[in-house]
Amino acid sequence: MRSTESLGSSHGWRRLRGVLDDGREVFAKTGAASEVFASEAAGLRWLGEAIAVPEVVEVGPDRLVLSWVREESPSAVAAERFGRSLARLHRAGAADFGAPWPGFIAELPMGNSPAPDWPAFYASQRVLPFARQARLPSSDAALIERAVERFAAVAGPPEPPARIHGDLWSGNVLWSGGSAVLIDPAAHGGHRETDLAMLALFGLPDLDRVLGAYHEEFPLAEGWRERVPLHQLHPLLVHVVLFGGSYRDDLMNAVRRVLAL
């Protein structure tokens, strides 16, 4: 690189803004050798077949280099464009519930082994493994297991695997080029309501416009709003594992809402 600027660190990785010898601006993430960089690169390339993501410039065991995204302020028009493009991403589909590369969310390994249907995948590869890591009281763990037993009954009409981002909170949505560019995926074949529930978890500018445009492009099954807590169980468990008990109340509220479906 011709020059670099530190952007701090996150999850143990150094983050850099750089300029290559040919003048291109890039974002680089570096750290100890890990499969996480190859996993993220694979997910970005897969998502990039259907939606705007940074270009993978280079990937190695200890680094990932991406094209720089020039950000701009969000707008109502950009939100509507994002909603339609997200619908098209989901409609692009996946071969299975799961993915052919190792999964990660932040620095945490995450299973991507295929399952025959989404409730089975969500239980075996997302909720139960993180519930075991969360070190919750036994009463909480028992309620989560009861909720898992209800997944098939409350998941809504069966849908084919959607091509999803998998960690679509607002910090992974960069407004650029009059729409959105997605970063830091945990991409896999999943349920499209998962991405929408993640957007709702921590909020997004003009989310109602995003959802309205999405629904016009790719209508959602009846009852999807009531199923939001179901799809939020996994990200809330991840936050309990990463950050501790401050997220426990939100998690258990979502568990109780699933049990009430």
Coordinates of C-alpha atoms in Angstrom, one line a residue:
M1 CA 0.0 0.0 0.0
R2 CA 1.1 3.6 -0.7
S3 CA -0.3 4.8 2.6
T4 CA -2.5 3.6 5.5
E5 CA -4.6 5.2 8.2
S6 CA -5.7 3.3 11.3
L7 CA -9.5 3.1 11.9
G8 CA -9.0 1.4 15.3
S9 CA -9.9 -2.2 16.2
S10 CA -12.9 -4.4 16.5
H11 CA -13.3 -7.9 17.8
G12 CA -9.5 -8.2 17.9
W13 CA -8.9 -7.1 14.3
R14 CA -7.0 -4.1 13.2
R15 CA -9.0 -1.9 10.7
L16 CA -7.2 0.3 8.2
R17 CA -8.0 2.7 5.4
G18 CA -5.4 2.5 2.7
V19 CA -4.4 3.6 -0.8
L20 CA -2.9 1.0 -3.1
D21 CA 0.0 1.7 -5.4
D22 CA -2.4 2.1 -8.3
G23 CA -4.4 4.8 -6.4
R24 CA -7.4 2.7 -5.4
E25 CA -8.8 3.3 -1.9
V26 CA -9.3 0.2 0.2
F27 CA -10.5 -1.0 3.6
A28 CA -8.3 -3.7 5.3
K29 CA -9.0 -5.9 8.2
T30 CA -6.1 -7.8 9.7
G31 CA -5.5 -10.1 12.6
A32 CA -4.3 -13.6 13.6
A33 CA -4.7 -16.3 11.0
S34 CA -8.3 -17.4 10.9
E35 CA -10.9 -18.9 8.5
V36 CA -13.0 -15.8 9.2
F37 CA -11.4 -13.8 6.4
A38 CA -12.0 -16.4 3.7
S39 CA -15.6 -16.9 5.1
E40 CA -16.4 -13.2 4.8
A41 CA -14.9 -13.0 1.3
A42 CA -16.9 -16.0 0.1
G43 CA -20.1 -14.5 1.6
L44 CA -19.4 -11.1 0.0
R45 CA -18.8 -12.6 -3.5
W46 CA -22.0 -14.7 -3.2
L47 CA -24.1 -11.8 -2.1
G48 CA -22.5 -9.6 -4.7
E49 CA -24.1 -11.6 -7.4
A50 CA -27.4 -10.0 -6.5
I51 CA -26.8 -6.8 -4.4
A52 CA -24.1 -4.1 -3.9
V53 CA -21.2 -5.1 -1.7
P54 CA -17.5 -4.1 -1.6
E55 CA -15.2 -5.8 -4.1
V56 CA -12.9 -8.3 -2.5
V57 CA -9.4 -7.0 -3.5
E58 CA -7.4 -9.6 -1.6
V59 CA -8.0 -12.3 1.0
G60 CA -5.4 -14.3 3.0
P61 CA -5.3 -16.2 6.3
D62 CA -4.6 -13.0 8.3
R63 CA -6.3 -10.3 6.2
L64 CA -9.1 -9.2 4.1
V65 CA -8.8 -6.2 1.7
L66 CA -12.0 -4.6 0.2
S67 CA -12.7 -1.7 -2.0
W68 CA -13.5 1.5 -0.1
V69 CA -17.1 2.5 0.2
R70 CA -17.8 6.3 0.0
E71 CA -20.6 6.9 2.4
E72 CA -23.4 9.4 2.1
S73 CA -26.4 10.5 4.2
P74 CA -29.4 8.1 4.1
S75 CA -32.5 9.3 2.3
A76 CA -36.1 8.1 1.7
V77 CA -35.3 7.3 -1.9
A78 CA -32.2 5.3 -0.9
A79 CA -34.2 3.4 1.6
E80 CA -36.8 2.4 -1.0
R81 CA -34.1 1.3 -3.4
F82 CA -32.5 -0.8 -0.7
G83 CA -35.8 -2.5 0.1
R84 CA -36.2 -3.5 -3.5
S85 CA -32.6 -4.7 -3.9
L86 CA -32.8 -6.7 -0.6
A87 CA -35.9 -8.4 -1.9
R88 CA -34.1 -9.3 -5.1
L89 CA -31.2 -10.7 -3.1
H90 CA -33.5 -12.9 -1.1
R91 CA -35.2 -14.1 -4.3
A92 CA -31.9 -15.1 -5.8
G93 CA -32.0 -18.1 -3.4
A94 CA -29.6 -20.7 -2.2
A95 CA -29.0 -24.4 -2.8
D96 CA -29.7 -25.3 0.9
F97 CA -30.4 -23.9 4.3
G98 CA -26.7 -23.4 5.2
A99 CA -23.6 -22.6 3.2
P100 CA -20.5 -24.5 1.8
W101 CA -18.1 -22.3 3.8
P102 CA -17.4 -22.1 7.6
G103 CA -19.7 -19.6 9.2
F104 CA -18.8 -16.8 11.6
I105 CA -20.6 -14.0 13.3
A106 CA -18.1 -11.4 14.6
E107 CA -15.3 -13.7 15.8
L108 CA -17.6 -16.5 16.8
P109 CA -17.7 -19.7 14.7
M110 CA -21.2 -20.6 13.5
G111 CA -22.4 -23.8 11.9
N112 CA -23.4 -23.8 8.3
S113 CA -24.2 -27.6 7.9
P114 CA -27.2 -28.0 5.6
A115 CA -30.6 -29.0 7.1
P116 CA -33.8 -30.2 5.3
D117 CA -35.9 -27.2 6.4
W118 CA -35.4 -23.8 8.0
P119 CA -36.8 -24.6 11.5
A120 CA -34.3 -27.6 11.8
F121 CA -31.4 -25.4 10.5
Y122 CA -32.3 -22.5 12.8
A123 CA -32.5 -24.8 15.9
S124 CA -29.4 -26.9 15.2
Q125 CA -27.0 -24.4 13.7
R126 CA -28.0 -21.1 15.2
V127 CA -30.1 -21.1 18.4
L128 CA -29.0 -24.2 20.4
P129 CA -25.2 -23.9 19.9
F130 CA -25.3 -20.3 21.1
A131 CA -27.7 -21.0 24.0
R132 CA -25.1 -23.5 25.2
Q133 CA -22.4 -20.8 25.1
A134 CA -24.5 -18.2 26.8
R135 CA -24.1 -19.6 30.3
L136 CA -27.7 -18.7 31.2
P137 CA -29.6 -19.8 34.3
S138 CA -31.1 -23.3 34.0
S139 CA -34.6 -21.8 34.0
D140 CA -33.8 -19.6 31.0
A141 CA -32.2 -22.5 29.2
A142 CA -35.3 -24.6 29.7
L143 CA -37.5 -21.8 28.3
I144 CA -35.3 -21.6 25.2
E145 CA -35.5 -25.3 24.7
R146 CA -39.3 -25.1 24.9
A147 CA -39.3 -22.3 22.3
V148 CA -37.1 -24.4 20.0
E149 CA -39.6 -27.2 20.2
R150 CA -42.2 -24.8 18.8
F151 CA -40.1 -23.6 15.8
A152 CA -41.8 -25.9 13.2
A153 CA -45.2 -24.8 14.4
V154 CA -44.6 -21.1 14.5
A155 CA -42.2 -20.5 11.6
G156 CA -45.0 -19.7 9.1
P157 CA -45.5 -21.2 5.7
P158 CA -42.5 -23.1 4.4
E159 CA -40.3 -21.1 2.0
P160 CA -37.3 -22.2 -0.1
P161 CA -33.8 -21.1 1.1
A162 CA -33.3 -17.3 0.6
R163 CA -29.9 -15.8 0.0
I164 CA -29.5 -13.8 3.2
H165 CA -26.8 -11.5 4.7
G166 CA -27.2 -13.1 8.1
D167 CA -26.0 -10.2 10.3
L168 CA -28.0 -7.3 8.8
W169 CA -28.0 -4.8 11.6
S170 CA -27.8 -1.1 10.8
G171 CA -24.0 -0.9 11.2
N172 CA -23.6 -3.3 8.3
V173 CA -25.6 -1.2 6.0
L174 CA -23.6 1.6 4.4
W175 CA -25.5 4.3 2.4
S176 CA -23.7 4.9 -0.8
G177 CA -24.6 5.5 -4.5
G178 CA -28.2 6.4 -3.8
S179 CA -28.9 3.0 -2.1
A180 CA -27.1 0.7 0.3
V181 CA -23.9 -1.4 0.3
L182 CA -23.8 -4.4 2.6
I183 CA -20.7 -5.3 4.6
D184 CA -19.6 -7.9 7.2
P185 CA -22.0 -10.7 6.2
A186 CA -22.6 -14.0 7.9
A187 CA -24.1 -15.0 4.5
H188 CA -25.9 -18.3 4.1
G189 CA -29.1 -19.9 2.8
G190 CA -31.7 -19.0 5.4
H191 CA -35.1 -17.5 6.0
R192 CA -35.6 -14.0 4.5
E193 CA -37.5 -12.8 7.5
T194 CA -34.2 -13.2 9.5
D195 CA -32.6 -10.2 7.7
L196 CA -35.7 -8.1 8.2
A197 CA -35.9 -8.9 11.9
M198 CA -32.3 -8.0 12.3
L199 CA -32.8 -4.6 10.7
A200 CA -35.6 -4.0 13.2
L201 CA -33.5 -5.1 16.2
F202 CA -31.4 -2.0 16.4
G203 CA -33.3 0.2 14.0
L204 CA -32.4 1.7 10.6
P205 CA -33.2 5.1 9.0
D206 CA -36.5 5.0 7.1
L207 CA -37.0 1.3 7.9
D208 CA -40.7 1.6 7.2
R209 CA -39.9 2.7 3.6
V210 CA -37.4 -0.2 3.3
L211 CA -40.0 -2.7 4.4
G212 CA -42.7 -1.2 2.2
A213 CA -40.6 -1.3 -0.9
Y214 CA -39.5 -4.8 0.0
H215 CA -43.1 -6.0 0.4
E216 CA -44.0 -4.5 -3.0
E217 CA -41.2 -6.4 -4.7
F218 CA -41.4 -9.7 -2.8
P219 CA -44.6 -9.9 -0.6
L220 CA -44.1 -11.4 2.8
A221 CA -46.2 -14.2 4.2
E222 CA -49.0 -13.3 6.6
G223 CA -48.0 -13.0 10.2
W224 CA -44.4 -12.0 9.5
R225 CA -44.5 -9.2 12.0
E226 CA -45.5 -11.5 14.8
R227 CA -42.6 -13.8 13.9
V228 CA -40.0 -11.1 14.4
P229 CA -39.0 -12.3 17.9
L230 CA -38.4 -15.8 16.5
H231 CA -35.8 -14.5 14.1
Q232 CA -34.3 -12.2 16.8
L233 CA -33.5 -15.1 19.1
H234 CA -30.2 -15.9 17.5
P235 CA -28.7 -12.4 17.3
L236 CA -29.8 -11.7 20.9
L237 CA -28.1 -15.0 22.0
V238 CA -24.9 -13.8 20.1
H239 CA -25.0 -10.6 22.0
V240 CA -25.3 -12.4 25.3
V241 CA -22.3 -14.6 24.4
L242 CA -20.2 -11.6 23.3
F243 CA -21.3 -8.9 25.8
G244 CA -22.8 -10.7 28.8
G245 CA -26.0 -10.4 30.7
S246 CA -27.0 -6.9 29.7
Y247 CA -28.9 -8.5 26.8
R248 CA -30.5 -11.3 28.8
D249 CA -33.8 -9.4 29.4
D250 CA -34.2 -8.7 25.7
L251 CA -33.5 -12.3 24.9
M252 CA -35.9 -13.8 27.4
N253 CA -38.6 -11.3 26.3
A254 CA -38.2 -12.6 22.8
V255 CA -38.3 -16.2 24.0
R256 CA -41.6 -15.6 25.8
R257 CA -43.1 -13.9 22.7
V258 CA -42.2 -17.0 20.7
L259 CA -43.8 -19.2 23.3
A260 CA -46.9 -17.1 23.0
L261 CA -47.2 -17.5 19.2

